[in-house]
Each structure stands twice: as C-alpha cells, then as structure tokens.
PDB file of C-alpha atoms in Angstrom:
ATOM      1  CA  UNK A   1       8.074  -2.515  12.074  1.00 64.00           C
ATOM      2  CA  UNK A   2       5.500   0.035  10.930  1.00 71.00           C
ATOM      3  CA  UNK A   3       3.162  -0.678   8.033  1.00 71.00           C
ATOM      4  CA  UNK A   4       4.896   1.947   5.923  1.00 77.00           C
ATOM      5  CA  UNK A   5       8.328   0.455   6.565  1.00 85.00           C
ATOM      6  CA  UNK A   6       6.966  -2.999   5.785  1.00 85.00           C
ATOM      7  CA  UNK A   7       5.479  -1.692   2.529  1.00 86.00           C
ATOM      8  CA  UNK A   8       8.809  -0.072   1.632  1.00 89.00           C
ATOM      9  CA  UNK A   9      10.602  -3.354   2.310  1.00 91.00           C
ATOM     10  CA  UNK A  10       8.176  -5.370   0.162  1.00 87.00           C
ATOM     11  CA  UNK A  11       8.431  -2.826  -2.635  1.00 90.00           C
ATOM     12  CA  UNK A  12      12.234  -3.048  -2.548  1.00 91.00           C
ATOM     13  CA  UNK A  13      12.093  -6.851  -2.624  1.00 90.00           C
ATOM     14  CA  UNK A  14       9.923  -6.781  -5.740  1.00 90.00           C
ATOM     15  CA  UNK A  15      12.090  -4.136  -7.382  1.00 90.00           C
ATOM     16  CA  UNK A  16      15.245  -6.187  -6.735  1.00 91.00           C
ATOM     17  CA  UNK A  17      13.653  -9.532  -7.647  1.00 88.00           C
ATOM     18  CA  UNK A  18      15.308 -11.547 -10.392  1.00 89.00           C
ATOM     19  CA  UNK A  19      12.388 -13.970 -10.822  1.00 91.00           C
ATOM     20  CA  UNK A  20      10.387 -11.663 -13.105  1.00 88.00           C
ATOM     21  CA  UNK A  21      10.342  -8.299 -14.880  1.00 87.00           C
ATOM     22  CA  UNK A  22       8.254  -5.163 -14.338  1.00 84.00           C
ATOM     23  CA  UNK A  23       6.005  -5.903 -17.317  1.00 88.00           C
ATOM     24  CA  UNK A  24       5.374  -9.551 -16.370  1.00 91.00           C
ATOM     25  CA  UNK A  25       5.327 -10.158 -12.596  1.00 90.00           C
ATOM     26  CA  UNK A  26       5.262 -13.632 -11.083  1.00 92.00           C
ATOM     27  CA  UNK A  27       2.506 -14.591  -8.615  1.00 94.00           C
ATOM     28  CA  UNK A  28       4.672 -13.975  -5.524  1.00 92.00           C
ATOM     29  CA  UNK A  29       5.626 -10.481  -6.652  1.00 92.00           C
ATOM     30  CA  UNK A  30       2.023  -9.675  -7.586  1.00 93.00           C
ATOM     31  CA  UNK A  31       0.925 -10.620  -4.054  1.00 93.00           C
ATOM     32  CA  UNK A  32       3.664  -8.469  -2.510  1.00 91.00           C
ATOM     33  CA  UNK A  33       2.690  -5.498  -4.679  1.00 92.00           C
ATOM     34  CA  UNK A  34      -0.941  -5.997  -3.631  1.00 93.00           C
ATOM     35  CA  UNK A  35       0.142  -5.788   0.013  1.00 91.00           C
ATOM     36  CA  UNK A  36       2.110  -2.615  -0.749  1.00 92.00           C
ATOM     37  CA  UNK A  37      -0.928  -1.010  -2.400  1.00 93.00           C
ATOM     38  CA  UNK A  38      -3.177  -1.994   0.502  1.00 92.00           C
ATOM     39  CA  UNK A  39      -0.761  -0.563   3.080  1.00 89.00           C
ATOM     40  CA  UNK A  40      -0.399   2.687   1.146  1.00 90.00           C
ATOM     41  CA  UNK A  41      -4.192   2.955   0.697  1.00 92.00           C
ATOM     42  CA  UNK A  42      -4.782   2.339   4.413  1.00 90.00           C
ATOM     43  CA  UNK A  43      -2.201   4.973   5.352  1.00 85.00           C
ATOM     44  CA  UNK A  44      -3.799   7.494   3.005  1.00 87.00           C
ATOM     45  CA  UNK A  45      -7.302   6.829   4.338  1.00 87.00           C
ATOM     46  CA  UNK A  46      -6.080   7.123   7.916  1.00 86.00           C
ATOM     47  CA  UNK A  47      -4.383  10.426   7.125  1.00 83.00           C
ATOM     48  CA  UNK A  48      -7.516  11.778   5.456  1.00 84.00           C
ATOM     49  CA  UNK A  49      -9.803  10.799   8.335  1.00 81.00           C
ATOM     50  CA  UNK A  50      -7.507  12.266  10.985  1.00 81.00           C
ATOM     51  CA  UNK A  51      -6.912  15.547   9.156  1.00 77.00           C
ATOM     52  CA  UNK A  52     -10.441  16.083   7.915  1.00 67.00           C
ATOM     53  CA  UNK A  53     -13.099  14.409  10.053  1.00 65.00           C
ATOM     54  CA  UNK A  54     -16.540  13.746   8.598  1.00 66.00           C
ATOM     55  CA  UNK A  55     -19.181  16.411   8.947  1.00 71.00           C
ATOM     56  CA  UNK A  56     -22.103  15.629  11.208  1.00 70.00           C
ATOM     57  CA  UNK A  57     -25.496  15.856   9.515  1.00 71.00           C
ATOM     58  CA  UNK A  58     -28.154  17.740  11.398  1.00 67.00           C
TER      59      UNK A  58
END
C-alpha cells in the first residue's frame, strides 16, 4: 500500500470514528491524524524536490 493510500485510510478511520468528535479527538485519533499530516508533508516535499531541484551555488 502506498503512503498516500495509507494516509487516506487513516484519515477515513478517524473521520468514521465513534470514540471522539472533530473538536475533541482522543489520543489514538490524534496519533493517526499526525501520521496523515506527516505522510502528506513528505509527499509534498518529494514532489517539490523532484519538480524543482535546488540550484547549485557557484
């Protein structure tokens, strides 16, 4: 399973969770949302570095 698909799955699990609400997340859901944010951030950084490589200083 790709990181993006895993992030989508975790996000859906939190959205469908009955243990807490959006304004007051339980510890388990907070951890899952942290993993989702990290996966999305990593994907964005990877996309940026592959599309626009760093300039070489002379």
